[in-house]
Amino acid sequence: AQKITQTQPGMFVQEKEAVTLDCTYDTSDPSYGLFWYKQPSSGEMIFLIYQGSYDQQNATEGRYSLNFQKARKSANLVISASQLGDSAMYFCAMREDLGGSQGNLIFGKGTKLSVKP
Amino acid sequence: DGGITQSPKYLFRKEGQNVTLSCEQNLNHDAMYWYRQDPGQGLRLIYYSQIVNDFQKGDIAEGYSVSREKKESFPLTVTSAQKNPTAFYLCASSRRQLDTQYFGPGTRLTVL
């Protein structure tokens, strides 16, 4: 079974609108971390935001917020006020702190976001 | 400037040749990683190193080799045993293994 699932291969959003990128995860490890990375066409992976499994509040970083619903095992990324520069691939990743992946990141297949002017 | 550098950005090699990809970081991070990305896919872990002179196989280590003789350097050799070496290779580092990973700009390898 896939540990990280991103069900939206591609998304469109109008400039200045908010968009939600979906991510669900599967783990039995009580301690884990969830990450979102942005990959522009240049290829570099840019870290956006992190949520720990024990964090009480949803993480926020500027225009990025992570909608963490632990019982549903979802960690959706919300981008507010989209900009043309937000057009990129977005990857959700999980780190299991105690389990078989030995603390290494497991990546989803990504969502391609296109921002329309 | 602190960061992770990978060279070269593009690399072309003939089938059957070994090739070494460079990864250097000046962030004083203990842990370093190599990932492979194929078109339309997420990243898959090749090798990782938590400390100098130690490294571990990731999910797809066959046909690859690494060394970690210095804290700041973690070169990856793609050997002739790797059946489908054409891919985008990304290097990352983190302060310790469970910390956030930061990535270099990547090397696109094409084997002709």
PDB file of C-alpha atoms in Angstrom:
ATOM      1  CA  ALA A   1       0.000   0.000   0.000  1.00  0.00           C
ATOM      2  CA  GLN A   2       1.184   3.502  -0.741  1.00  0.00           C
ATOM      3  CA  LYS A   3       2.319   5.393   2.306  1.00  0.00           C
ATOM      4  CA  ILE A   4       1.745   8.839   0.764  1.00  0.00           C
ATOM      5  CA  THR A   5      -1.099   9.464  -1.668  1.00  0.00           C
ATOM      6  CA  GLN A   6      -1.593  12.623  -3.672  1.00  0.00           C
ATOM      7  CA  THR A   7      -4.783  12.123  -5.675  1.00  0.00           C
ATOM      8  CA  GLN A   8      -4.601  15.277  -7.804  1.00  0.00           C
ATOM      9  CA  PRO A   9      -2.108  14.905 -10.673  1.00  0.00           C
ATOM     10  CA  GLY A  10      -2.846  18.464 -11.777  1.00  0.00           C
ATOM     11  CA  MET A  11      -4.660  21.512 -10.429  1.00  0.00           C
ATOM     12  CA  PHE A  12      -5.524  24.946 -11.805  1.00  0.00           C
ATOM     13  CA  VAL A  13      -6.135  28.040  -9.716  1.00  0.00           C
ATOM     14  CA  GLN A  14      -6.829  31.637 -10.570  1.00  0.00           C
ATOM     15  CA  GLU A  15      -4.246  34.156  -9.463  1.00  0.00           C
ATOM     16  CA  LYS A  16      -5.011  35.630  -5.997  1.00  0.00           C
ATOM     17  CA  GLU A  17      -7.324  32.755  -5.072  1.00  0.00           C
ATOM     18  CA  ALA A  18      -6.608  30.078  -2.447  1.00  0.00           C
ATOM     19  CA  VAL A  19      -5.946  26.455  -3.385  1.00  0.00           C
ATOM     20  CA  THR A  20      -5.796  23.201  -1.418  1.00  0.00           C
ATOM     21  CA  LEU A  21      -3.505  20.355  -2.427  1.00  0.00           C
ATOM     22  CA  ASP A  22      -4.492  16.990  -0.977  1.00  0.00           C
ATOM     23  CA  CYS A  23      -2.250  14.503   0.791  1.00  0.00           C
ATOM     24  CA  THR A  24      -3.196  11.386   2.727  1.00  0.00           C
ATOM     25  CA  TYR A  25      -0.746   9.156   4.529  1.00  0.00           C
ATOM     26  CA  ASP A  26      -0.604   5.710   6.030  1.00  0.00           C
ATOM     27  CA  THR A  27       1.456   4.836   9.067  1.00  0.00           C
ATOM     28  CA  SER A  28       1.147   2.940  12.329  1.00  0.00           C
ATOM     29  CA  ASP A  29       4.079   4.822  13.831  1.00  0.00           C
ATOM     30  CA  PRO A  30       2.881   7.131  16.672  1.00  0.00           C
ATOM     31  CA  SER A  31       5.671   9.617  15.961  1.00  0.00           C
ATOM     32  CA  TYR A  32       6.029  10.989  12.459  1.00  0.00           C
ATOM     33  CA  GLY A  33       6.525  14.171  10.511  1.00  0.00           C
ATOM     34  CA  LEU A  34       4.831  15.515   7.406  1.00  0.00           C
ATOM     35  CA  PHE A  35       6.502  17.815   4.896  1.00  0.00           C
ATOM     36  CA  TRP A  36       5.583  19.728   1.777  1.00  0.00           C
ATOM     37  CA  TYR A  37       8.133  20.608  -0.899  1.00  0.00           C
ATOM     38  CA  LYS A  38       7.812  22.731  -4.019  1.00  0.00           C
ATOM     39  CA  GLN A  39       9.653  21.800  -7.215  1.00  0.00           C
ATOM     40  CA  PRO A  40       9.705  24.513  -9.903  1.00  0.00           C
ATOM     41  CA  SER A  41      10.663  23.684 -13.466  1.00  0.00           C
ATOM     42  CA  SER A  42      14.330  24.283 -12.549  1.00  0.00           C
ATOM     43  CA  GLY A  43      14.214  21.039 -10.545  1.00  0.00           C
ATOM     44  CA  GLU A  44      15.338  22.106  -7.084  1.00  0.00           C
ATOM     45  CA  MET A  45      13.176  20.875  -4.214  1.00  0.00           C
ATOM     46  CA  ILE A  46      12.235  23.757  -1.928  1.00  0.00           C
ATOM     47  CA  PHE A  47      11.082  23.024   1.632  1.00  0.00           C
ATOM     48  CA  LEU A  48       7.786  24.766   2.425  1.00  0.00           C
ATOM     49  CA  ILE A  49       6.309  23.543   5.680  1.00  0.00           C
ATOM     50  CA  TYR A  50       6.517  20.860   8.376  1.00  0.00           C
ATOM     51  CA  GLN A  51       3.967  19.313  10.752  1.00  0.00           C
ATOM     52  CA  GLY A  52       4.880  16.940  13.577  1.00  0.00           C
ATOM     53  CA  SER A  53       2.411  14.252  14.612  1.00  0.00           C
ATOM     54  CA  TYR A  54       2.272  15.589  18.162  1.00  0.00           C
ATOM     55  CA  ASP A  55       1.879  19.237  17.191  1.00  0.00           C
ATOM     56  CA  GLN A  56      -1.392  20.586  18.563  1.00  0.00           C
ATOM     57  CA  GLN A  57      -1.772  23.395  16.061  1.00  0.00           C
ATOM     58  CA  ASN A  58      -1.672  23.386  12.294  1.00  0.00           C
ATOM     59  CA  ALA A  59       1.621  24.644  10.901  1.00  0.00           C
ATOM     60  CA  THR A  60       1.735  27.947   9.015  1.00  0.00           C
ATOM     61  CA  GLU A  61       4.531  29.629   7.047  1.00  0.00           C
ATOM     62  CA  GLY A  62       3.553  32.847   5.353  1.00  0.00           C
ATOM     63  CA  ARG A  63       1.007  32.025   2.635  1.00  0.00           C
ATOM     64  CA  TYR A  64       1.334  28.289   3.298  1.00  0.00           C
ATOM     65  CA  SER A  65      -0.637  26.410   5.899  1.00  0.00           C
ATOM     66  CA  LEU A  66      -1.000  22.722   6.571  1.00  0.00           C
ATOM     67  CA  ASN A  67      -4.464  21.421   7.336  1.00  0.00           C
ATOM     68  CA  PHE A  68      -3.573  18.475   9.576  1.00  0.00           C
ATOM     69  CA  GLN A  69      -6.406  16.054  10.331  1.00  0.00           C
ATOM     70  CA  LYS A  70      -4.799  13.255  12.302  1.00  0.00           C
ATOM     71  CA  ALA A  71      -7.830  10.974  12.561  1.00  0.00           C
ATOM     72  CA  ARG A  72      -8.346  11.133   8.798  1.00  0.00           C
ATOM     73  CA  LYS A  73      -4.588  10.824   8.177  1.00  0.00           C
ATOM     74  CA  SER A  74      -4.587  13.824   5.919  1.00  0.00           C
ATOM     75  CA  ALA A  75      -2.116  16.700   5.630  1.00  0.00           C
ATOM     76  CA  ASN A  76      -3.413  19.055   2.974  1.00  0.00           C
ATOM     77  CA  LEU A  77      -1.412  22.099   1.889  1.00  0.00           C
ATOM     78  CA  VAL A  78      -3.312  25.357   1.594  1.00  0.00           C
ATOM     79  CA  ILE A  79      -1.785  28.176  -0.443  1.00  0.00           C
ATOM     80  CA  SER A  80      -3.529  31.503   0.057  1.00  0.00           C
ATOM     81  CA  ALA A  81      -3.520  34.347  -2.468  1.00  0.00           C
ATOM     82  CA  SER A  82      -1.918  32.331  -5.282  1.00  0.00           C
ATOM     83  CA  GLN A  83       0.796  33.968  -7.337  1.00  0.00           C
ATOM     84  CA  LEU A  84       2.078  33.134 -10.819  1.00  0.00           C
ATOM     85  CA  GLY A  85       5.340  32.007  -9.208  1.00  0.00           C
ATOM     86  CA  ASP A  86       3.468  29.294  -7.317  1.00  0.00           C
ATOM     87  CA  SER A  87       3.151  27.295 -10.544  1.00  0.00           C
ATOM     88  CA  ALA A  88       5.217  24.167  -9.841  1.00  0.00           C
ATOM     89  CA  MET A  89       5.073  20.539  -8.727  1.00  0.00           C
ATOM     90  CA  TYR A  90       4.237  20.061  -5.058  1.00  0.00           C
ATOM     91  CA  PHE A  91       5.279  16.970  -3.133  1.00  0.00           C
ATOM     92  CA  CYS A  92       4.005  15.681   0.183  1.00  0.00           C
ATOM     93  CA  ALA A  93       6.445  13.566   2.201  1.00  0.00           C
ATOM     94  CA  MET A  94       6.374  11.641   5.467  1.00  0.00           C
ATOM     95  CA  ARG A  95       9.059  10.653   7.941  1.00  0.00           C
ATOM     96  CA  GLU A  96       8.368   7.770  10.332  1.00  0.00           C
ATOM     97  CA  ASP A  97      10.496   8.343  13.405  1.00  0.00           C
ATOM     98  CA  LEU A  98      10.401   4.850  14.847  1.00  0.00           C
ATOM     99  CA  GLY A  99       9.371   2.583  11.999  1.00  0.00           C
ATOM    100  CA  GLY A 100      10.865   0.658   9.122  1.00  0.00           C
ATOM    101  CA  SER A 101      11.786   3.625   6.964  1.00  0.00           C
ATOM    102  CA  GLN A 102      14.434   4.490   9.584  1.00  0.00           C
ATOM    103  CA  GLY A 103      13.577   8.140   9.701  1.00  0.00           C
ATOM    104  CA  ASN A 104      13.923   8.675   5.964  1.00  0.00           C
ATOM    105  CA  LEU A 105      11.455  10.589   3.821  1.00  0.00           C
ATOM    106  CA  ILE A 106       8.775   8.833   1.782  1.00  0.00           C
ATOM    107  CA  PHE A 107       7.449  10.968  -1.066  1.00  0.00           C
ATOM    108  CA  GLY A 108       4.138  11.076  -2.881  1.00  0.00           C
ATOM    109  CA  LYS A 109       3.979  11.361  -6.663  1.00  0.00           C
ATOM    110  CA  GLY A 110       3.219  15.040  -6.601  1.00  0.00           C
ATOM    111  CA  THR A 111       0.588  17.512  -7.819  1.00  0.00           C
ATOM    112  CA  LYS A 112       1.260  19.945 -10.652  1.00  0.00           C
ATOM    113  CA  LEU A 113      -0.204  23.341  -9.799  1.00  0.00           C
ATOM    114  CA  SER A 114      -0.800  25.875 -12.546  1.00  0.00           C
ATOM    115  CA  VAL A 115      -1.743  29.447 -11.602  1.00  0.00           C
ATOM    116  CA  LYS A 116      -3.745  31.307 -14.241  1.00  0.00           C
ATOM    117  CA  PRO A 117      -3.445  35.084 -14.614  1.00  0.00           C
TER     118      PRO A 117
ATOM    119  CA  ASP B   1      26.338  31.657   1.240  1.00  0.00           C
ATOM    120  CA  GLY B   2      25.382  28.405   2.970  1.00  0.00           C
ATOM    121  CA  GLY B   3      23.894  25.739   0.812  1.00  0.00           C
ATOM    122  CA  ILE B   4      24.182  22.544  -1.147  1.00  0.00           C
ATOM    123  CA  THR B   5      25.877  22.414  -4.513  1.00  0.00           C
ATOM    124  CA  GLN B   6      25.686  19.692  -7.112  1.00  0.00           C
ATOM    125  CA  SER B   7      27.758  19.519 -10.211  1.00  0.00           C
ATOM    126  CA  PRO B   8      27.403  19.322 -13.069  1.00  0.00           C
ATOM    127  CA  LYS B   9      23.796  20.365 -13.789  1.00  0.00           C
ATOM    128  CA  TYR B  10      23.674  18.218 -16.933  1.00  0.00           C
ATOM    129  CA  LEU B  11      25.741  15.108 -17.589  1.00  0.00           C
ATOM    130  CA  PHE B  12      25.916  12.876 -20.613  1.00  0.00           C
ATOM    131  CA  ARG B  13      27.609   9.497 -20.625  1.00  0.00           C
ATOM    132  CA  LYS B  14      27.871   6.514 -22.895  1.00  0.00           C
ATOM    133  CA  GLU B  15      26.306   3.246 -21.846  1.00  0.00           C
ATOM    134  CA  GLY B  16      28.714   1.080 -19.855  1.00  0.00           C
ATOM    135  CA  GLN B  17      30.667   3.967 -18.319  1.00  0.00           C
ATOM    136  CA  ASN B  18      30.737   4.741 -14.626  1.00  0.00           C
ATOM    137  CA  VAL B  19      29.985   8.335 -13.704  1.00  0.00           C
ATOM    138  CA  THR B  20      30.346  10.239 -10.419  1.00  0.00           C
ATOM    139  CA  LEU B  21      27.959  12.981  -9.330  1.00  0.00           C
ATOM    140  CA  SER B  22      29.230  15.578  -6.905  1.00  0.00           C
ATOM    141  CA  CYS B  23      27.382  16.854  -3.817  1.00  0.00           C
ATOM    142  CA  GLU B  24      28.896  19.386  -1.408  1.00  0.00           C
ATOM    143  CA  GLN B  25      27.309  21.211   1.550  1.00  0.00           C
ATOM    144  CA  ASN B  26      28.641  23.947   3.801  1.00  0.00           C
ATOM    145  CA  LEU B  27      25.755  23.845   6.273  1.00  0.00           C
ATOM    146  CA  ASN B  28      27.683  21.716   8.780  1.00  0.00           C
ATOM    147  CA  HIS B  29      24.987  19.044   8.475  1.00  0.00           C
ATOM    148  CA  ASP B  30      25.708  15.538   9.714  1.00  0.00           C
ATOM    149  CA  ALA B  31      23.289  13.666   7.438  1.00  0.00           C
ATOM    150  CA  MET B  32      23.309  13.533   3.648  1.00  0.00           C
ATOM    151  CA  TYR B  33      21.109  11.761   1.110  1.00  0.00           C
ATOM    152  CA  TRP B  34      20.878  10.842  -2.559  1.00  0.00           C
ATOM    153  CA  TYR B  35      17.538  10.567  -4.355  1.00  0.00           C
ATOM    154  CA  ARG B  36      16.533   9.614  -7.858  1.00  0.00           C
ATOM    155  CA  GLN B  37      13.547  11.152  -9.650  1.00  0.00           C
ATOM    156  CA  ASP B  38      12.020   9.737 -12.839  1.00  0.00           C
ATOM    157  CA  PRO B  39       9.538  11.693 -14.994  1.00  0.00           C
ATOM    158  CA  GLY B  40       6.172  12.128 -13.313  1.00  0.00           C
ATOM    159  CA  GLN B  41       7.344  10.424 -10.150  1.00  0.00           C
ATOM    160  CA  GLY B  42       8.269  11.302  -6.611  1.00  0.00           C
ATOM    161  CA  LEU B  43      11.724  10.881  -5.164  1.00  0.00           C
ATOM    162  CA  ARG B  44      13.217   7.514  -4.272  1.00  0.00           C
ATOM    163  CA  LEU B  45      16.074   7.138  -1.804  1.00  0.00           C
ATOM    164  CA  ILE B  46      19.305   5.648  -3.129  1.00  0.00           C
ATOM    165  CA  TYR B  47      21.762   5.998  -0.229  1.00  0.00           C
ATOM    166  CA  TYR B  48      22.048   8.003   2.957  1.00  0.00           C
ATOM    167  CA  SER B  49      24.745   8.807   5.468  1.00  0.00           C
ATOM    168  CA  GLN B  50      24.173   9.876   9.045  1.00  0.00           C
ATOM    169  CA  ILE B  51      27.807  10.562   9.838  1.00  0.00           C
ATOM    170  CA  VAL B  52      31.239  10.626   8.240  1.00  0.00           C
ATOM    171  CA  ASN B  53      32.602   7.225   7.168  1.00  0.00           C
ATOM    172  CA  ASP B  54      29.196   5.597   7.471  1.00  0.00           C
ATOM    173  CA  PHE B  55      26.405   5.139   4.921  1.00  0.00           C
ATOM    174  CA  GLN B  56      23.362   2.952   4.400  1.00  0.00           C
ATOM    175  CA  LYS B  57      21.467   1.632   1.388  1.00  0.00           C
ATOM    176  CA  GLY B  58      18.133   3.166   0.597  1.00  0.00           C
ATOM    177  CA  ASP B  59      15.290   1.669  -1.398  1.00  0.00           C
ATOM    178  CA  ILE B  60      17.039   1.512  -4.779  1.00  0.00           C
ATOM    179  CA  ALA B  61      20.781   1.154  -4.079  1.00  0.00           C
ATOM    180  CA  GLU B  62      21.543  -1.482  -6.723  1.00  0.00           C
ATOM    181  CA  GLY B  63      23.952  -0.184  -9.349  1.00  0.00           C
ATOM    182  CA  TYR B  64      25.059   2.784  -7.232  1.00  0.00           C
ATOM    183  CA  SER B  65      27.897   3.404  -4.788  1.00  0.00           C
ATOM    184  CA  VAL B  66      28.779   6.253  -2.417  1.00  0.00           C
ATOM    185  CA  SER B  67      31.508   7.407  -0.072  1.00  0.00           C
ATOM    186  CA  ARG B  68      31.507   9.802   2.884  1.00  0.00           C
ATOM    187  CA  GLU B  69      35.118  10.615   3.665  1.00  0.00           C
ATOM    188  CA  LYS B  70      34.399  14.245   4.597  1.00  0.00           C
ATOM    189  CA  LYS B  71      31.430  15.764   6.393  1.00  0.00           C
ATOM    190  CA  GLU B  72      30.723  18.208   3.585  1.00  0.00           C
ATOM    191  CA  SER B  73      30.946  15.799   0.642  1.00  0.00           C
ATOM    192  CA  PHE B  74      28.844  12.822  -0.426  1.00  0.00           C
ATOM    193  CA  PRO B  75      29.621  11.771  -4.033  1.00  0.00           C
ATOM    194  CA  LEU B  76      27.424   9.249  -5.852  1.00  0.00           C
ATOM    195  CA  THR B  77      28.817   6.882  -8.486  1.00  0.00           C
ATOM    196  CA  VAL B  78      26.408   5.485 -11.028  1.00  0.00           C
ATOM    197  CA  THR B  79      27.977   2.238 -12.185  1.00  0.00           C
ATOM    198  CA  SER B  80      27.516   0.297 -15.397  1.00  0.00           C
ATOM    199  CA  ALA B  81      25.459  -2.190 -13.372  1.00  0.00           C
ATOM    200  CA  GLN B  82      22.616   0.319 -13.060  1.00  0.00           C
ATOM    201  CA  LYS B  83      20.187  -0.753 -15.779  1.00  0.00           C
ATOM    202  CA  ASN B  84      18.295   2.519 -16.261  1.00  0.00           C
ATOM    203  CA  PRO B  85      20.600   5.314 -15.123  1.00  0.00           C
ATOM    204  CA  THR B  86      18.972   8.163 -17.059  1.00  0.00           C
ATOM    205  CA  ALA B  87      17.199  10.243 -14.399  1.00  0.00           C
ATOM    206  CA  PHE B  88      17.306  13.412 -12.318  1.00  0.00           C
ATOM    207  CA  TYR B  89      19.486  13.020  -9.213  1.00  0.00           C
ATOM    208  CA  LEU B  90      18.983  15.125  -6.119  1.00  0.00           C
ATOM    209  CA  CYS B  91      21.256  15.417  -3.115  1.00  0.00           C
ATOM    210  CA  ALA B  92      19.973  16.581   0.275  1.00  0.00           C
ATOM    211  CA  SER B  93      21.306  17.194   3.752  1.00  0.00           C
ATOM    212  CA  SER B  94      19.910  17.657   7.252  1.00  0.00           C
ATOM    213  CA  ARG B  95      21.391  18.677  10.570  1.00  0.00           C
ATOM    214  CA  ARG B  96      20.638  15.230  11.910  1.00  0.00           C
ATOM    215  CA  GLN B  97      18.707  12.356  10.361  1.00  0.00           C
ATOM    216  CA  LEU B  98      15.285  13.319  11.746  1.00  0.00           C
ATOM    217  CA  ASP B  99      15.592  17.015  10.874  1.00  0.00           C
ATOM    218  CA  THR B 100      14.254  18.781   7.813  1.00  0.00           C
ATOM    219  CA  GLN B 101      16.084  17.907   4.609  1.00  0.00           C
ATOM    220  CA  TYR B 102      17.296  20.646   2.288  1.00  0.00           C
ATOM    221  CA  PHE B 103      18.050  19.915  -1.334  1.00  0.00           C
ATOM    222  CA  GLY B 104      20.633  20.846  -3.914  1.00  0.00           C
ATOM    223  CA  PRO B 105      19.757  21.956  -7.464  1.00  0.00           C
ATOM    224  CA  GLY B 106      20.083  18.444  -8.909  1.00  0.00           C
ATOM    225  CA  THR B 107      21.995  16.775 -11.752  1.00  0.00           C
ATOM    226  CA  ARG B 108      20.243  15.504 -14.853  1.00  0.00           C
ATOM    227  CA  LEU B 109      22.057  12.402 -16.110  1.00  0.00           C
ATOM    228  CA  THR B 110      21.480  11.104 -19.608  1.00  0.00           C
ATOM    229  CA  VAL B 111      23.065   7.854 -20.703  1.00  0.00           C
ATOM    230  CA  LEU B 112      23.279   7.482 -24.455  1.00  0.00           C
TER     231      LEU B 112
END
